[in-house]
Coordinates of C-alpha atoms and ligand atoms in Angstrom, one line a residue:
M1 CA -15.5 -93.5 35.7
T2 CA -16.4 -93.8 39.3
I3 CA -17.1 -90.8 41.7
N4 CA -18.4 -91.5 44.8
K5 CA -18.5 -89.5 48.4
Y6 CA -17.3 -91.2 51.9
T7 CA -17.7 -89.1 55.0
G8 CA -15.5 -89.8 58.5
K9 CA -15.3 -88.2 61.8
N10 CA -12.2 -87.0 60.5
E11 CA -10.0 -86.7 57.1
E12 CA -7.9 -89.7 57.6
E13 CA -11.0 -91.7 58.4
A14 CA -12.7 -90.5 55.2
M15 CA -9.8 -91.2 53.1
S16 CA -9.1 -94.5 54.5
K17 CA -12.5 -95.7 53.1
V18 CA -11.5 -93.7 50.0
R19 CA -8.6 -96.1 49.7
A20 CA -10.3 -99.5 50.9
E21 CA -13.0 -98.9 48.4
L22 CA -11.3 -97.2 45.7
G23 CA -7.9 -98.3 45.9
N24 CA -4.5 -96.3 45.4
A25 CA -5.1 -95.2 41.7
A26 CA -8.4 -93.0 43.4
V27 CA -8.1 -89.5 43.0
I28 CA -9.4 -87.1 45.9
M29 CA -11.7 -84.6 43.8
N30 CA -13.0 -82.3 47.3
V31 CA -12.2 -82.4 51.0
K32 CA -15.4 -80.7 52.5
V33 CA -16.2 -80.5 56.3
V34 CA -19.5 -80.9 57.0
K35 CA -21.5 -78.6 60.1
P36 CA -24.1 -80.6 61.5
K37 CA -27.6 -78.5 60.9
G38 CA -30.4 -78.2 62.5
L39 CA -31.0 -78.3 66.6
G40 CA -28.9 -80.0 68.8
S41 CA -26.2 -79.1 66.6
L42 CA -24.0 -77.1 69.0
F43 CA -23.3 -80.8 70.7
K44 CA -22.6 -82.5 67.2
K45 CA -19.1 -82.2 65.6
S46 CA -18.4 -81.5 62.1
T47 CA -17.6 -84.4 59.7
Y48 CA -15.3 -84.4 56.6
E49 CA -16.7 -85.4 53.1
V50 CA -14.4 -86.6 50.5
T51 CA -15.5 -87.1 47.0
A52 CA -13.0 -89.6 45.1
A53 CA -13.0 -90.5 41.6
V54 CA -11.2 -93.5 40.1
E55 CA -11.3 -95.0 36.3
D56 CA -13.6 -97.8 36.0
E57 CA -10.4 -99.9 34.9
E58 CA -8.7 -99.1 37.6
V59 CA -11.5 -100.0 39.7
S60 CA -11.7 -103.8 38.5
K61 CA -7.8 -103.5 38.2
E62 CA -7.6 -102.5 42.1
T63 CA -10.5 -103.8 43.8
L64 CA -12.6 -106.5 41.7
D65 CA -13.4 -108.7 43.8
F66 CA -16.2 -111.4 44.3
S67 CA -16.6 -112.0 47.6
V68 CA -20.2 -110.6 49.2
P69 CA -19.3 -107.1 50.2
S70 CA -19.0 -106.9 53.8
Q71 CA -21.6 -104.7 55.7
Q72 CA -19.0 -102.0 56.5
N73 CA -17.7 -101.9 52.6
A74 CA -21.3 -101.5 51.9
Q75 CA -21.9 -98.2 55.0
T76 CA -18.9 -96.6 53.5
I77 CA -20.2 -95.7 49.9
E78 CA -22.9 -93.1 51.2
K79 CA -23.9 -92.3 47.9
K80 CA -23.3 -92.9 44.7
V81 CA -22.5 -89.3 43.0
T82 CA -24.0 -88.3 39.8
F83 CA -22.3 -85.3 38.2
D84 CA -25.4 -83.6 40.0
A85 CA -24.4 -84.6 43.2
V86 CA -20.9 -82.8 42.5
A87 CA -22.9 -79.6 41.9
D88 CA -20.2 -78.0 44.6
D89 CA -17.7 -77.8 42.2
A90 CA -19.8 -76.8 39.5
I91 CA -21.1 -73.6 41.4
I92 CA -17.5 -72.9 42.1
L93 CA -16.7 -73.4 38.4
K94 CA -19.4 -71.8 37.2
N95 CA -18.0 -68.8 38.9
A96 CA -14.8 -69.0 38.0
F97 CA -15.4 -70.1 34.1
S98 CA -17.4 -67.1 34.6
A99 CA -16.5 -66.0 30.8
V100 CA -18.7 -69.2 29.9
N101 CA -21.5 -68.1 31.4
E102 CA -21.8 -64.7 30.0
V103 CA -21.2 -65.7 26.4
L104 CA -24.2 -68.2 27.3
E105 CA -26.1 -65.7 28.7
K106 CA -25.2 -62.9 25.8
Q107 CA -26.4 -65.9 23.5
E108 CA -29.7 -66.4 25.4
E109 CA -30.4 -62.9 25.5
D110 CA -29.6 -62.7 22.0
V111 CA -32.4 -65.1 21.0
M112 CA -34.9 -63.5 23.2
T113 CA -34.4 -60.0 21.4
T114 CA -36.3 -60.0 18.0
T115 CA -34.0 -56.9 17.0
P116 CA -31.3 -58.3 15.3
K117 CA -27.8 -56.9 16.7
T118 CA -24.3 -55.9 15.4
P119 CA -22.2 -58.5 17.7
K120 CA -19.7 -56.7 19.3
I121 CA -16.0 -58.0 18.3
T122 CA -14.8 -59.2 22.0
T123 CA -17.7 -61.2 22.5
E124 CA -18.7 -62.3 19.1
I125 CA -18.8 -66.5 18.8
P126 CA -17.2 -67.3 15.1
E127 CA -19.0 -70.0 13.7
F128 CA -17.4 -73.7 14.7
E129 CA -15.8 -74.5 11.4
P130 CA -15.0 -77.9 10.6
L131 CA -11.3 -78.6 11.6
S132 CA -10.0 -81.7 10.1
G133 CA -6.7 -82.1 11.8
S134 CA -5.8 -78.1 12.1
V135 CA -5.2 -75.9 14.9
P136 CA -8.2 -74.7 16.1
R137 CA -6.8 -71.5 17.2
A138 CA -8.0 -69.6 14.5
N139 CA -11.4 -70.5 15.2
I140 CA -11.1 -69.9 18.5
L141 CA -12.1 -66.1 19.6
E142 CA -9.2 -64.3 18.5
P143 CA -9.7 -61.2 19.9
T144 CA -9.6 -62.9 23.4
Y145 CA -6.4 -65.1 22.7
S146 CA -3.2 -64.1 23.7
K147 CA -0.1 -65.0 21.5
P148 CA 1.3 -68.7 22.2
T149 CA 4.3 -69.5 23.9
Y150 CA 6.3 -70.2 20.9
S151 CA 5.8 -70.1 17.2
K152 CA 7.5 -71.6 14.5
Q153 CA 9.1 -68.3 13.1
M154 CA 11.2 -68.0 16.8
V155 CA 13.0 -71.3 15.8
N156 CA 15.8 -70.4 13.9
N157 CA 18.4 -73.0 13.5
S158 CA 18.0 -75.5 11.5
Q159 CA 18.0 -78.6 14.1
E160 CA 15.8 -77.0 16.1
K161 CA 13.9 -76.3 13.8
A162 CA 13.4 -80.2 13.0
Q163 CA 12.7 -81.0 16.6
W164 CA 10.0 -78.6 16.6
N165 CA 8.6 -79.8 13.4
E166 CA 8.5 -83.5 14.9
K167 CA 6.9 -82.4 17.9
E168 CA 4.4 -80.2 16.4
E169 CA 3.6 -83.4 14.3
N170 CA 2.9 -85.6 17.0
I171 CA 0.9 -82.7 18.4
E172 CA -1.0 -82.5 15.6
S173 CA -1.6 -86.5 15.5
T174 CA -3.7 -86.2 18.2
R175 CA -6.2 -83.5 17.1
E176 CA -7.9 -85.4 14.7
P177 CA -9.5 -87.9 17.3
V178 CA -11.2 -85.5 19.2
I179 CA -12.4 -82.8 16.6
A180 CA -13.0 -85.1 13.5
P181 CA -15.7 -87.3 15.5
I182 CA -17.6 -84.3 16.4
E183 CA -17.4 -83.2 12.5
A184 CA -18.3 -86.4 11.7
K185 CA -21.4 -86.3 13.7
K186 CA -22.3 -82.6 12.8
D187 CA -26.0 -83.4 11.9
D188 CA -26.4 -86.0 13.7
R189 CA -28.8 -85.2 16.7
S190 CA -26.5 -87.1 19.5
S191 CA -23.4 -84.6 18.1
I192 CA -22.8 -81.4 20.2
N193 CA -24.9 -78.9 20.4
N194 CA -24.1 -75.5 20.0
D195 CA -24.1 -74.3 23.7
N196 CA -21.5 -77.5 23.7
H197 CA -19.8 -76.1 20.7
T198 CA -19.2 -72.4 22.4
F199 CA -18.1 -74.2 26.0
V200 CA -15.3 -76.3 23.7
K201 CA -14.3 -73.0 22.4
M202 CA -14.6 -71.5 25.6
L203 CA -12.6 -73.8 27.5
Y204 CA -9.5 -73.7 24.9
N205 CA -9.9 -70.4 24.8
V206 CA -9.1 -70.6 29.2
L207 CA -6.8 -72.5 28.9
L208 CA -4.7 -71.6 26.2
D209 CA -4.6 -68.3 28.1
N210 CA -3.3 -70.0 30.7
E211 CA -0.4 -71.9 28.3
V212 CA -1.8 -75.5 28.0
Q213 CA -1.0 -77.3 24.9
E214 CA -3.5 -77.8 22.5
K215 CA -2.6 -81.5 22.1
Y216 CA -3.6 -81.7 26.0
I217 CA -6.2 -79.7 25.8
N218 CA -8.0 -82.2 23.1
N219 CA -6.9 -84.8 25.2
V220 CA -9.3 -83.7 27.9
L221 CA -12.2 -83.2 25.1
E222 CA -11.4 -86.2 23.6
D223 CA -11.9 -87.7 27.6
M224 CA -15.5 -86.0 27.9
D225 CA -16.7 -86.9 24.7
K226 CA -19.6 -89.0 25.4
V227 CA -20.7 -85.5 27.6
L228 CA -20.2 -83.3 25.1
R229 CA -22.4 -85.3 22.9
T230 CA -25.3 -86.3 25.2
S231 CA -25.1 -83.1 27.9
H232 CA -26.9 -80.0 27.6
S233 CA -26.2 -78.6 31.2
I234 CA -23.0 -76.5 31.8
D235 CA -23.2 -77.6 35.1
N236 CA -22.3 -81.5 34.0
L237 CA -19.7 -79.8 31.2
L238 CA -18.3 -78.2 34.0
S239 CA -18.5 -80.8 36.5
S240 CA -16.8 -83.4 33.6
V241 CA -14.1 -81.1 32.3
Y242 CA -12.8 -80.6 36.4
Q243 CA -13.5 -84.1 37.0
K244 CA -11.2 -85.4 34.2
M245 CA -8.3 -82.3 34.3
V246 CA -7.8 -83.6 38.1
L247 CA -8.1 -87.5 37.4
K248 CA -5.5 -86.0 34.8
L249 CA -2.8 -84.7 37.1
G250 CA -3.2 -87.9 39.2
T251 CA -2.4 -88.0 43.0
P252 CA 0.6 -85.8 43.6
T253 CA 3.5 -87.5 45.5
K254 CA 5.4 -86.7 48.7
I255 CA 8.7 -87.1 50.2
V256 CA 8.2 -90.5 52.9
P257 CA 10.7 -92.2 55.0
G258 CA 10.2 -95.5 53.0
E259 CA 10.6 -98.9 55.3
K260 CA 14.5 -99.2 54.5
K261 CA 16.1 -96.3 55.9
P262 CA 17.5 -94.1 55.2
K263 CA 15.7 -93.1 51.9
V264 CA 18.1 -91.0 49.7
V265 CA 16.1 -88.0 47.5
F266 CA 17.7 -86.5 44.7
F267 CA 17.2 -83.3 43.5
I268 CA 18.3 -82.5 40.0
G269 CA 17.3 -79.5 37.1
P270 CA 18.5 -76.7 35.4
T271 CA 20.9 -74.0 37.1
G272 CA 19.3 -71.2 39.2
V273 CA 15.5 -72.8 39.2
G274 CA 15.6 -73.4 43.3
K275 CA 17.0 -76.8 43.8
T276 CA 19.0 -75.7 46.8
T277 CA 16.3 -73.7 48.7
T278 CA 13.7 -76.2 47.9
I279 CA 15.9 -78.7 50.0
A280 CA 16.3 -76.3 52.7
K281 CA 12.4 -75.6 52.8
I282 CA 11.8 -79.4 52.8
A283 CA 14.3 -80.5 55.4
S284 CA 12.7 -77.8 57.6
K285 CA 9.1 -79.4 57.2
Y286 CA 10.4 -83.0 58.0
K287 CA 12.9 -81.8 61.0
V288 CA 10.9 -79.4 62.7
E289 CA 7.1 -80.2 61.7
E290 CA 7.3 -83.9 61.5
G291 CA 10.3 -84.9 63.6
K292 CA 12.0 -87.0 61.3
K293 CA 15.8 -87.2 60.9
V294 CA 17.2 -85.3 57.8
G295 CA 20.9 -85.2 56.6
L296 CA 22.0 -83.2 53.9
I297 CA 24.5 -84.0 51.1
T298 CA 25.7 -81.8 48.3
A299 CA 27.6 -83.1 45.1
D300 CA 27.4 -79.2 43.7
T301 CA 31.0 -78.3 44.4
Y302 CA 31.5 -76.5 41.0
R303 CA 30.7 -73.5 43.1
M304 CA 32.0 -72.4 46.6
A305 CA 29.0 -70.5 47.0
A306 CA 26.2 -73.6 46.4
A307 CA 28.5 -75.8 49.0
N308 CA 28.1 -72.9 51.7
Q309 CA 24.5 -71.9 50.8
L310 CA 23.4 -75.4 52.0
Q311 CA 25.7 -75.5 54.7
T312 CA 24.3 -71.9 56.3
Y313 CA 20.5 -73.9 56.3
A314 CA 22.1 -76.7 57.8
N315 CA 23.6 -75.1 60.5
I316 CA 20.2 -73.4 61.3
L317 CA 18.5 -76.5 60.9
G318 CA 20.9 -78.5 63.1
V319 CA 21.2 -81.2 60.4
P320 CA 24.1 -83.1 59.5
L321 CA 25.7 -81.8 55.6
N322 CA 28.4 -83.8 53.6
V323 CA 30.2 -82.1 50.5
I324 CA 30.9 -84.9 47.7
Y325 CA 34.0 -82.6 45.3
S326 CA 34.4 -84.9 42.4
A327 CA 32.8 -87.0 40.4
E328 CA 35.4 -89.8 41.4
E329 CA 35.4 -89.2 45.1
L330 CA 31.1 -89.3 44.7
L331 CA 32.1 -93.0 43.7
D332 CA 34.7 -93.7 45.8
T333 CA 33.5 -92.3 49.0
V334 CA 29.4 -92.3 48.3
K335 CA 28.7 -95.4 50.1
S336 CA 30.9 -95.0 53.3
Q337 CA 29.3 -90.9 53.8
V338 CA 25.9 -92.4 53.4
R339 CA 26.9 -95.2 56.3
E340 CA 27.5 -92.3 58.9
Y341 CA 23.9 -91.5 57.8
Q342 CA 22.2 -94.6 58.7
D343 CA 20.0 -93.6 61.5
L344 CA 18.6 -91.1 59.7
D345 CA 15.2 -91.6 57.8
V346 CA 15.8 -89.2 55.1
I347 CA 18.8 -87.9 53.0
L348 CA 18.3 -85.0 50.8
V349 CA 20.9 -84.5 48.0
D350 CA 21.7 -81.0 46.3
T351 CA 23.2 -81.9 42.6
I352 CA 24.6 -79.3 40.3
G353 CA 22.2 -77.3 38.1
F354 CA 23.7 -77.8 34.5
S355 CA 22.0 -77.1 31.4
H356 CA 20.8 -80.2 30.3
R357 CA 23.1 -79.6 27.0
N358 CA 26.3 -80.5 29.1
E359 CA 26.7 -83.9 28.5
E360 CA 29.6 -84.3 31.1
Q361 CA 27.9 -83.2 34.1
R362 CA 25.0 -85.1 33.3
A363 CA 26.8 -88.0 33.1
D364 CA 28.1 -87.4 36.7
T365 CA 24.6 -86.9 37.8
K366 CA 23.3 -90.3 36.4
K367 CA 26.1 -91.8 37.7
L368 CA 25.4 -90.1 41.3
I369 CA 21.7 -91.7 41.1
T370 CA 22.7 -95.2 40.1
T371 CA 25.6 -95.6 42.1
L372 CA 23.0 -95.0 45.2
S373 CA 20.2 -96.5 43.6
D374 CA 22.1 -99.8 43.9
F375 CA 22.1 -99.6 47.6
Y376 CA 19.2 -97.6 49.0
E377 CA 15.8 -97.0 48.2
S378 CA 16.2 -93.8 46.6
E379 CA 13.8 -91.3 44.9
V380 CA 14.5 -88.5 42.0
Y381 CA 13.0 -84.8 41.8
L382 CA 13.2 -82.9 38.8
V383 CA 13.1 -79.5 40.0
L384 CA 11.7 -76.9 37.5
S385 CA 10.8 -73.4 37.3
A386 CA 6.8 -73.0 36.2
T387 CA 8.9 -69.5 34.6
T388 CA 10.3 -71.4 31.7
K389 CA 9.2 -71.6 28.5
H390 CA 6.9 -74.8 27.7
K391 CA 10.0 -76.3 24.4
D392 CA 12.9 -75.5 27.0
L393 CA 10.8 -77.3 29.9
I394 CA 10.1 -80.3 27.2
D395 CA 14.0 -80.5 26.2
I396 CA 15.3 -80.7 29.8
A397 CA 12.3 -83.5 30.7
D398 CA 13.7 -85.1 27.6
S399 CA 17.1 -85.1 28.8
Y400 CA 16.4 -86.2 32.2
M401 CA 13.7 -89.0 31.5
E402 CA 16.7 -90.8 29.0
F403 CA 18.5 -91.7 32.3
T404 CA 15.9 -91.6 35.1
D405 CA 12.0 -91.7 36.4
F406 CA 11.4 -88.3 38.3
N407 CA 8.5 -86.9 40.2
L408 CA 8.3 -83.1 39.2
I409 CA 8.8 -80.2 41.6
F410 CA 7.3 -76.8 40.3
T411 CA 9.3 -73.4 41.8
K412 CA 8.4 -69.8 41.5
L413 CA 4.8 -70.2 40.9
D414 CA 4.7 -66.3 42.5
E415 CA 6.6 -65.0 39.4
T416 CA 4.2 -66.2 36.9
N417 CA 0.2 -66.4 36.1
C418 CA 0.3 -69.2 33.5
I419 CA 0.6 -72.2 35.3
G420 CA -0.5 -74.2 32.0
N421 CA 3.0 -76.0 32.2
I422 CA 2.5 -77.9 34.9
F423 CA -0.2 -79.6 33.3
N424 CA 1.6 -79.5 30.1
L425 CA 4.7 -81.7 31.7
K426 CA 2.8 -84.1 33.7
L427 CA 0.6 -85.1 30.5
Y428 CA 4.1 -85.4 28.5
T429 CA 6.1 -86.8 30.8
G430 CA 3.5 -89.0 33.2
A431 CA 5.7 -88.3 36.1
S432 CA 3.5 -87.2 39.3
L433 CA 3.2 -84.1 40.6
S434 CA 4.8 -83.5 44.0
Y435 CA 5.5 -80.1 45.1
I436 CA 5.5 -76.6 44.4
T437 CA 7.3 -73.3 46.0
T438 CA 5.6 -70.1 45.4
G439 CA 8.8 -67.6 46.6
Q440 CA 12.0 -67.4 48.6
N441 CA 11.2 -68.0 52.1
V442 CA 12.2 -70.9 53.6
P443 CA 10.5 -72.7 54.9
D444 CA 7.0 -71.5 54.6
D445 CA 6.7 -71.3 50.7
I446 CA 6.4 -75.0 49.7
E447 CA 3.5 -77.0 48.9
I448 CA 2.0 -80.1 48.2
V449 CA 0.3 -79.9 44.7
N450 CA -3.2 -79.2 45.1
A451 CA -4.9 -81.1 42.1
Q452 CA -8.2 -79.2 42.8
K453 CA -7.1 -75.7 43.1
L454 CA -4.5 -76.1 40.1
V455 CA -7.6 -77.2 38.1
K456 CA -9.9 -74.5 39.1
Q457 CA -7.2 -71.7 38.6
L458 CA -6.7 -73.2 35.1
L459 CA -10.1 -73.0 34.2
G460 CA -10.1 -69.2 35.6
G461 CA -10.8 -69.4 38.6
N462 CA -8.6 -67.8 41.7
Ligands
GTP501 N1 10.7 -66.2 43.5 C1 10.7 -67.5 44.1 N2 12.3 -67.2 43.9 C2 12.7 -68.8 44.1 C3 11.9 -69.6 44.3 N3 12.8 -70.7 44.9 C4 14.0 -70.2 44.7 N4 14.3 -69.1 44.5 C5 15.5 -67.8 44.5 O1 15.8 -68.7 43.3 C6 17.0 -68.3 43.4 C7 18.0 -69.7 43.4 O2 17.5 -70.9 44.0 P1 18.7 -71.5 44.5 O3 17.7 -72.6 45.6 O4 20.0 -71.2 44.6 O5 18.8 -72.6 43.0 P2 19.2 -73.9 42.4 O6 18.7 -74.4 41.7 O7 20.2 -74.7 43.4 O8 20.5 -73.3 41.7 P3 21.8 -73.7 41.3 O9 22.5 -74.7 42.6 O10 23.0 -72.1 40.8 O11 21.9 -74.5 39.8 C8 17.2 -68.1 44.7 O12 17.4 -66.5 44.7 C9 16.1 -68.4 45.3 O13 15.7 -67.5 46.6 C10 10.6 -69.3 44.6 O14 9.4 -70.3 44.5 N5 10.1 -68.3 44.3
MG502 MG1 21.9 -75.2 44.2

């Protein structure tokens, strides 16, 4: 992984240096306003410092160039960043991930005192048992571990049980590569030290508490295997886990009008997750804040209230709304209706919320998307509620993945503290994250996913 820092007079300038140097695959780790220091600082303006990372193969893929580097390019790399150089993040994380510190301090105290102590149950660090491919849960500070999102016992019907077993087997298969090599080298001097065992346990604890699935915790550990073996610094470990997780979340996608207008954007997802409300929020942002020409279409005519709801928002915003009444009418009329909208930058399409098990409605939505996609630049956003349990989210994602690519929107983050499913679903689907919504207020309660903030929260920060 290559991590560099870039500065500019403003954020855009620093970002363009990032893109020029690392390409579009670069992940922004941090953006910092640097205030001028010392005498004369009153007369100087603040600058912007962007820390960006990219996996090494991405750099070579995108920017491999055998020509002599230009002077400008050479100047853009202000500083080659090592883990130490991202100490800012480590400090923030150390506070966020305070449980690790407490445990490490406690261990230090225990080593310093000669009187043997009876460890208290809440701070006792169990021995790191060999984990031959089995769930490490039992070995990880059970007292503070909250119960899993779902368990085998909760699955009653036999079909679901079979699906559960299949998914669980997949999870099992990804555990071994992480744990096994660590254990195989247990006596090796280069194997992870005791502090790092503690770190791994605490990391499991914190992430499991946020309902990140074990499979994905193991993915992260696998990525930081080298650091775990070679580093003895908590700063390095924290920086590493933070960076790996931010990289895994990737750069969020935002709806941007395409070169070919209008861009047609579909919002799909289960009932009641907040599709219509989210469309109103996005439409308002585009129209009011960005001065874009926005139009709405609703294909949700199964309930009168649904069309009325969007009509109300359309009236307030002063944007056109077209209602499509049936799948047949949809096929016959969509093209001509959209033609009336040709002048627009973006058309947001509300679809019917349905259970992913409803084949007929699923087929209608598929038809709608493919019909329009043949003629217009289009994008699909799968809207999911952060309050939905993991297994259901996986089933929903599976059913939509069968017929379309999508980006992910998570709603109702104000209703849950557990945000692990955002990480889980990103990794499960490979789809880009995009927006999160945090309340019912239109248009305010929506923002683009901030990967840095999300990871800090996942690691126990605020
Ligand atoms: N707390 C909270 N409520 C939300 C959020 N987004 C939407 N809602 C509420 O969720 C409820 C359903 O929202 P809708 O926008 O109608 O959801 P929908 O997906 O269009 O629903 P259907 O059309 O019935 O499939 C409404 O009461 C919204 O106000 C959010 O981010 N947080
Ligand atoms: Mg709706």
